[in-house]
PDB file of C-alpha atoms in Angstrom:
ATOM      1  CA  MET N  18     100.781 124.804 140.888  1.00  0.00           C
ATOM      2  CA  PRO N  19     100.187 126.148 137.748  1.00  0.00           C
ATOM      3  CA  LEU N  20      97.081 125.732 136.075  1.00  0.00           C
ATOM      4  CA  ILE N  21      97.791 124.727 131.927  1.00  0.00           C
ATOM      5  CA  PRO N  22      95.469 126.754 129.806  1.00  0.00           C
ATOM      6  CA  TRP N  23      93.306 124.464 128.377  1.00  0.00           C
ATOM      7  CA  ARG N  24      91.876 125.401 124.387  1.00  0.00           C
ATOM      8  CA  LYS N  25      89.396 124.008 122.688  1.00  0.00           C
ATOM      9  CA  LYS N  26      90.144 122.087 119.495  1.00  0.00           C
ATOM     10  CA  THR N  27      89.085 123.318 116.353  1.00  0.00           C
ATOM     11  CA  VAL N  28      87.178 122.012 113.273  1.00  0.00           C
ATOM     12  CA  THR N  29      90.506 121.595 111.828  1.00  0.00           C
ATOM     13  CA  GLU N  30      92.453 119.994 114.321  1.00  0.00           C
ATOM     14  CA  GLN N  31      89.600 117.708 115.421  1.00  0.00           C
ATOM     15  CA  PRO N  32      90.281 113.409 113.634  1.00  0.00           C
ATOM     16  CA  LYS N  33      88.283 112.738 110.950  1.00  0.00           C
ATOM     17  CA  GLN N  34      85.796 110.067 111.768  1.00  0.00           C
ATOM     18  CA  LEU N  35      85.847 106.747 109.281  1.00  0.00           C
ATOM     19  CA  SER N  36      83.024 104.717 108.436  1.00  0.00           C
ATOM     20  CA  PRO N  37      83.629 101.401 109.682  1.00  0.00           C
ATOM     21  CA  TRP N  38      84.163 100.163 106.357  1.00  0.00           C
ATOM     22  CA  GLU N  39      87.409 102.658 105.560  1.00  0.00           C
ATOM     23  CA  ALA N  40      88.077 101.874 109.094  1.00  0.00           C
ATOM     24  CA  PHE N  41      88.712  98.305 107.870  1.00  0.00           C
ATOM     25  CA  ARG N  42      90.054  99.430 104.339  1.00  0.00           C
ATOM     26  CA  SER N  43      92.746 101.373 105.742  1.00  0.00           C
ATOM     27  CA  GLU N  44      93.877  98.954 108.623  1.00  0.00           C
ATOM     28  CA  LEU N  45      93.948  96.074 106.183  1.00  0.00           C
ATOM     29  CA  ASN N  46      96.228  98.364 103.832  1.00  0.00           C
ATOM     30  CA  ARG N  47      98.007  99.191 106.022  1.00  0.00           C
ATOM     31  CA  TRP N  48      98.894  95.112 107.070  1.00  0.00           C
ATOM     32  CA  PHE N  49      99.705  94.576 103.376  1.00  0.00           C
ATOM     33  CA  GLU N  50     101.918  97.672 103.549  1.00  0.00           C
ATOM     34  CA  ASP N  51     103.392  96.132 106.121  1.00  0.00           C
ATOM     35  CA  MET N  52     103.841  92.362 105.452  1.00  0.00           C
ATOM     36  CA  GLU N  53     105.085  93.482 102.079  1.00  0.00           C
ATOM     37  CA  ARG N  54     107.847  95.518 103.936  1.00  0.00           C
ATOM     38  CA  GLU N  55     108.731  92.143 106.294  1.00  0.00           C
ATOM     39  CA  ILE N  56     108.954  90.164 103.423  1.00  0.00           C
ATOM     40  CA  PHE N  57     109.802  91.449 100.020  1.00  0.00           C
ATOM     41  CA  GLY N  58     111.781  94.927 101.536  1.00  0.00           C
ATOM     42  CA  GLY N  59     108.954  96.920  99.891  1.00  0.00           C
ATOM     43  CA  GLY N  60     108.232  98.206  96.288  1.00  0.00           C
ATOM     44  CA  PHE N  61     108.200  94.796  94.685  1.00  0.00           C
ATOM     45  CA  TRP N  62     105.243  92.009  94.398  1.00  0.00           C
ATOM     46  CA  PRO N  63     105.582  88.922  93.554  1.00  0.00           C
ATOM     47  CA  SER N  64     103.104  86.483  92.148  1.00  0.00           C
ATOM     48  CA  ALA N  65     103.241  83.762  94.824  1.00  0.00           C
ATOM     49  CA  VAL N  66     103.011  85.881  98.601  1.00  0.00           C
ATOM     50  CA  GLY N  67     105.344  83.891 100.656  1.00  0.00           C
ATOM     51  CA  GLY N  68     107.030  81.919  97.954  1.00  0.00           C
ATOM     52  CA  PHE N  69     110.895  82.021  96.823  1.00  0.00           C
ATOM     53  CA  VAL N  70     111.914  85.591  95.972  1.00  0.00           C
ATOM     54  CA  PRO N  71     115.720  85.950  94.797  1.00  0.00           C
ATOM     55  CA  PRO N  72     117.348  89.344  96.238  1.00  0.00           C
ATOM     56  CA  VAL N  73     119.121  91.380  93.614  1.00  0.00           C
ATOM     57  CA  ASP N  74     122.139  93.344  93.794  1.00  0.00           C
ATOM     58  CA  VAL N  75     122.408  95.933  90.495  1.00  0.00           C
ATOM     59  CA  SER N  76     125.481  98.392  89.967  1.00  0.00           C
ATOM     60  CA  GLU N  77     126.825  99.548  86.573  1.00  0.00           C
ATOM     61  CA  ASP N  78     129.905 101.395  85.665  1.00  0.00           C
ATOM     62  CA  GLU N  79     130.435 103.006  82.106  1.00  0.00           C
ATOM     63  CA  LYS N  80     129.958 100.152  79.783  1.00  0.00           C
ATOM     64  CA  HIS N  81     128.663  97.450  81.673  1.00  0.00           C
ATOM     65  CA  ILE N  82     125.696  96.798  84.146  1.00  0.00           C
ATOM     66  CA  VAL N  83     125.725  93.762  86.516  1.00  0.00           C
ATOM     67  CA  VAL N  84     122.950  92.249  88.482  1.00  0.00           C
ATOM     68  CA  ARG N  85     123.803  89.721  91.055  1.00  0.00           C
ATOM     69  CA  ALA N  86     121.075  87.318  92.443  1.00  0.00           C
ATOM     70  CA  GLU N  87     121.273  85.296  94.890  1.00  0.00           C
ATOM     71  CA  VAL N  88     119.823  81.935  94.151  1.00  0.00           C
ATOM     72  CA  PRO N  89     120.969  79.388  96.938  1.00  0.00           C
ATOM     73  CA  GLY N  90     120.834  76.134  96.080  1.00  0.00           C
ATOM     74  CA  LEU N  91     119.320  76.278  92.047  1.00  0.00           C
ATOM     75  CA  ARG N  92     121.258  74.986  89.234  1.00  0.00           C
ATOM     76  CA  PRO N  93     121.199  76.684  85.724  1.00  0.00           C
ATOM     77  CA  GLU N  94     118.392  74.271  84.588  1.00  0.00           C
ATOM     78  CA  ASP N  95     116.151  75.548  87.408  1.00  0.00           C
ATOM     79  CA  LEU N  96     116.725  79.137  86.020  1.00  0.00           C
ATOM     80  CA  GLU N  97     115.500  81.014  82.809  1.00  0.00           C
ATOM     81  CA  LEU N  98     116.970  84.388  82.094  1.00  0.00           C
ATOM     82  CA  SER N  99     115.883  86.682  79.426  1.00  0.00           C
ATOM     83  CA  VAL N 100     116.091  90.674  78.825  1.00  0.00           C
ATOM     84  CA  SER N 101     114.404  93.350  76.733  1.00  0.00           C
ATOM     85  CA  GLY N 102     114.775  97.268  76.833  1.00  0.00           C
ATOM     86  CA  ASN N 103     115.707  98.079  80.004  1.00  0.00           C
ATOM     87  CA  GLN N 104     114.502  94.944  82.043  1.00  0.00           C
ATOM     88  CA  LEU N 105     115.950  92.003  83.016  1.00  0.00           C
ATOM     89  CA  THR N 106     113.486  88.768  83.832  1.00  0.00           C
ATOM     90  CA  LEU N 107     114.453  86.131  85.892  1.00  0.00           C
ATOM     91  CA  THR N 108     112.160  83.142  86.391  1.00  0.00           C
ATOM     92  CA  GLY N 109     112.928  79.606  88.085  1.00  0.00           C
ATOM     93  CA  GLU N 110     111.680  77.198  91.125  1.00  0.00           C
ATOM     94  CA  LYS N 111     113.318  76.691  94.552  1.00  0.00           C
ATOM     95  CA  ARG N 112     112.173  72.708  95.035  1.00  0.00           C
ATOM     96  CA  GLU N 113     111.886  71.711  98.271  1.00  0.00           C
ATOM     97  CA  ALA N 114     113.853  68.790  99.590  1.00  0.00           C
ATOM     98  CA  ARG N 115     111.724  66.675 101.756  1.00  0.00           C
ATOM     99  CA  GLU N 116     112.785  64.270 103.905  1.00  0.00           C
ATOM    100  CA  SER N 117     110.998  61.590 105.844  1.00  0.00           C
ATOM    101  CA  ARG N 118     111.361  60.272 109.785  1.00  0.00           C
ATOM    102  CA  SER N 119     109.431  58.820 112.143  1.00  0.00           C
ATOM    103  CA  ALA N 120     110.093  61.285 115.195  1.00  0.00           C
ATOM    104  CA  GLY N 121     111.162  64.601 116.154  1.00  0.00           C
ATOM    105  CA  VAL N 122     109.961  68.530 115.432  1.00  0.00           C
ATOM    106  CA  TYR N 123     110.969  70.373 112.334  1.00  0.00           C
ATOM    107  CA  GLN N 124     111.071  74.508 111.691  1.00  0.00           C
ATOM    108  CA  SER N 125     110.204  75.251 108.581  1.00  0.00           C
ATOM    109  CA  GLU N 126     111.848  78.232 107.522  1.00  0.00           C
ATOM    110  CA  CYS N 127     112.905  78.085 103.950  1.00  0.00           C
ATOM    111  CA  ARG N 128     110.533  79.524 101.045  1.00  0.00           C
ATOM    112  CA  TYR N 129     110.318  76.986  98.074  1.00  0.00           C
ATOM    113  CA  GLY N 130     108.410  77.643  94.472  1.00  0.00           C
ATOM    114  CA  ARG N 131     107.962  79.162  91.631  1.00  0.00           C
ATOM    115  CA  PHE N 132     109.133  82.949  90.976  1.00  0.00           C
ATOM    116  CA  VAL N 133     109.735  85.985  88.627  1.00  0.00           C
ATOM    117  CA  ARG N 134     111.876  88.447  89.623  1.00  0.00           C
ATOM    118  CA  LEU N 135     111.790  91.444  86.970  1.00  0.00           C
ATOM    119  CA  VAL N 136     114.450  93.420  87.406  1.00  0.00           C
ATOM    120  CA  GLU N 137     114.783  97.139  86.125  1.00  0.00           C
ATOM    121  CA  LEU N 138     117.664  98.400  84.758  1.00  0.00           C
ATOM    122  CA  PRO N 139     119.495 101.806  84.667  1.00  0.00           C
ATOM    123  CA  GLY N 140     119.437 101.782  81.190  1.00  0.00           C
ATOM    124  CA  ALA N 141     119.123  99.847  77.742  1.00  0.00           C
ATOM    125  CA  VAL N 142     121.607  97.020  77.014  1.00  0.00           C
ATOM    126  CA  ASP N 143     122.276  95.384  73.939  1.00  0.00           C
ATOM    127  CA  PRO N 144     120.819  91.695  74.756  1.00  0.00           C
ATOM    128  CA  GLU N 145     123.341  89.667  72.182  1.00  0.00           C
ATOM    129  CA  LYS N 146     125.765  91.198  74.703  1.00  0.00           C
ATOM    130  CA  VAL N 147     124.918  89.064  77.439  1.00  0.00           C
ATOM    131  CA  GLU N 148     126.964  86.651  80.449  1.00  0.00           C
ATOM    132  CA  ALA N 149     125.619  84.948  82.865  1.00  0.00           C
ATOM    133  CA  GLU N 150     127.159  82.522  85.427  1.00  0.00           C
ATOM    134  CA  LEU N 151     126.398  80.918  88.240  1.00  0.00           C
ATOM    135  CA  ALA N 152     128.636  80.003  91.072  1.00  0.00           C
ATOM    136  CA  ASN N 153     128.104  79.204  94.815  1.00  0.00           C
ATOM    137  CA  GLY N 154     124.494  80.310  94.881  1.00  0.00           C
ATOM    138  CA  VAL N 155     124.969  83.668  93.278  1.00  0.00           C
ATOM    139  CA  LEU N 156     123.607  84.414  89.789  1.00  0.00           C
ATOM    140  CA  THR N 157     126.251  87.023  87.763  1.00  0.00           C
ATOM    141  CA  VAL N 158     124.587  88.896  84.727  1.00  0.00           C
ATOM    142  CA  LYS N 159     126.702  91.173  83.123  1.00  0.00           C
ATOM    143  CA  LEU N 160     124.847  93.001  80.538  1.00  0.00           C
ATOM    144  CA  THR N 161     126.806  95.217  78.599  1.00  0.00           C
ATOM    145  CA  LYS N 162     124.601  99.190  77.784  1.00  0.00           C
ATOM    146  CA  LEU N 163     123.628  99.771  74.042  1.00  0.00           C
ATOM    147  CA  GLY N 164     120.801 101.387  72.151  1.00  0.00           C
ATOM    148  CA  GLU N 165     117.593  99.551  72.676  1.00  0.00           C
ATOM    149  CA  THR N 166     116.882  96.082  70.665  1.00  0.00           C
ATOM    150  CA  ALA N 167     114.717  93.246  70.846  1.00  0.00           C
ATOM    151  CA  GLY N 168     114.856  90.537  73.395  1.00  0.00           C
ATOM    152  CA  ARG N 169     116.253  87.153  73.655  1.00  0.00           C
ATOM    153  CA  ARG N 170     117.164  84.002  75.782  1.00  0.00           C
ATOM    154  CA  ILE N 171     120.258  84.326  77.857  1.00  0.00           C
ATOM    155  CA  PRO N 172     122.170  80.791  78.270  1.00  0.00           C
ATOM    156  CA  ILE N 173     123.959  80.029  81.506  1.00  0.00           C
ATOM    157  CA  LYS N 174     127.241  78.658  82.250  1.00  0.00           C
ATOM    158  CA  VAL N 175     128.236  76.965  85.353  1.00  0.00           C
ATOM    159  CA  ARG N 176     131.938  77.202  86.854  1.00  0.00           C
TER     160      ARG N 176
END
């Protein structure tokens, strides 16, 4: 059986020894990054950890930017939209429907609570030419591209 040559590790190949506090901080950072990626899809940390955060799709064409947000169970009065420059702010609250039963085992996977979702738009939009519709649990916001202007609140229509 041939022997495998062994070579001594040089100083650059040895792993850095972390102090207990550095190791703890590194592990804690990794844990929070994994949790953020699992819960929120990464890159976004809402104000309430574990609360409801609506997922969004952003698309654009030559004249418009379209933002679609999944907001099942919410009504227009539960939502508030505002736009300023190239940022759309979606604020709302998903309330928990409580049932009272005397027996049984329940599983709760739905998320409830207040949320604020900031959506960076690919460019500046005209806040005077924004339309919002809510249909079948999907909020569709159509924004007309234009130069930088002041923000305003947008009413939501029911279809």
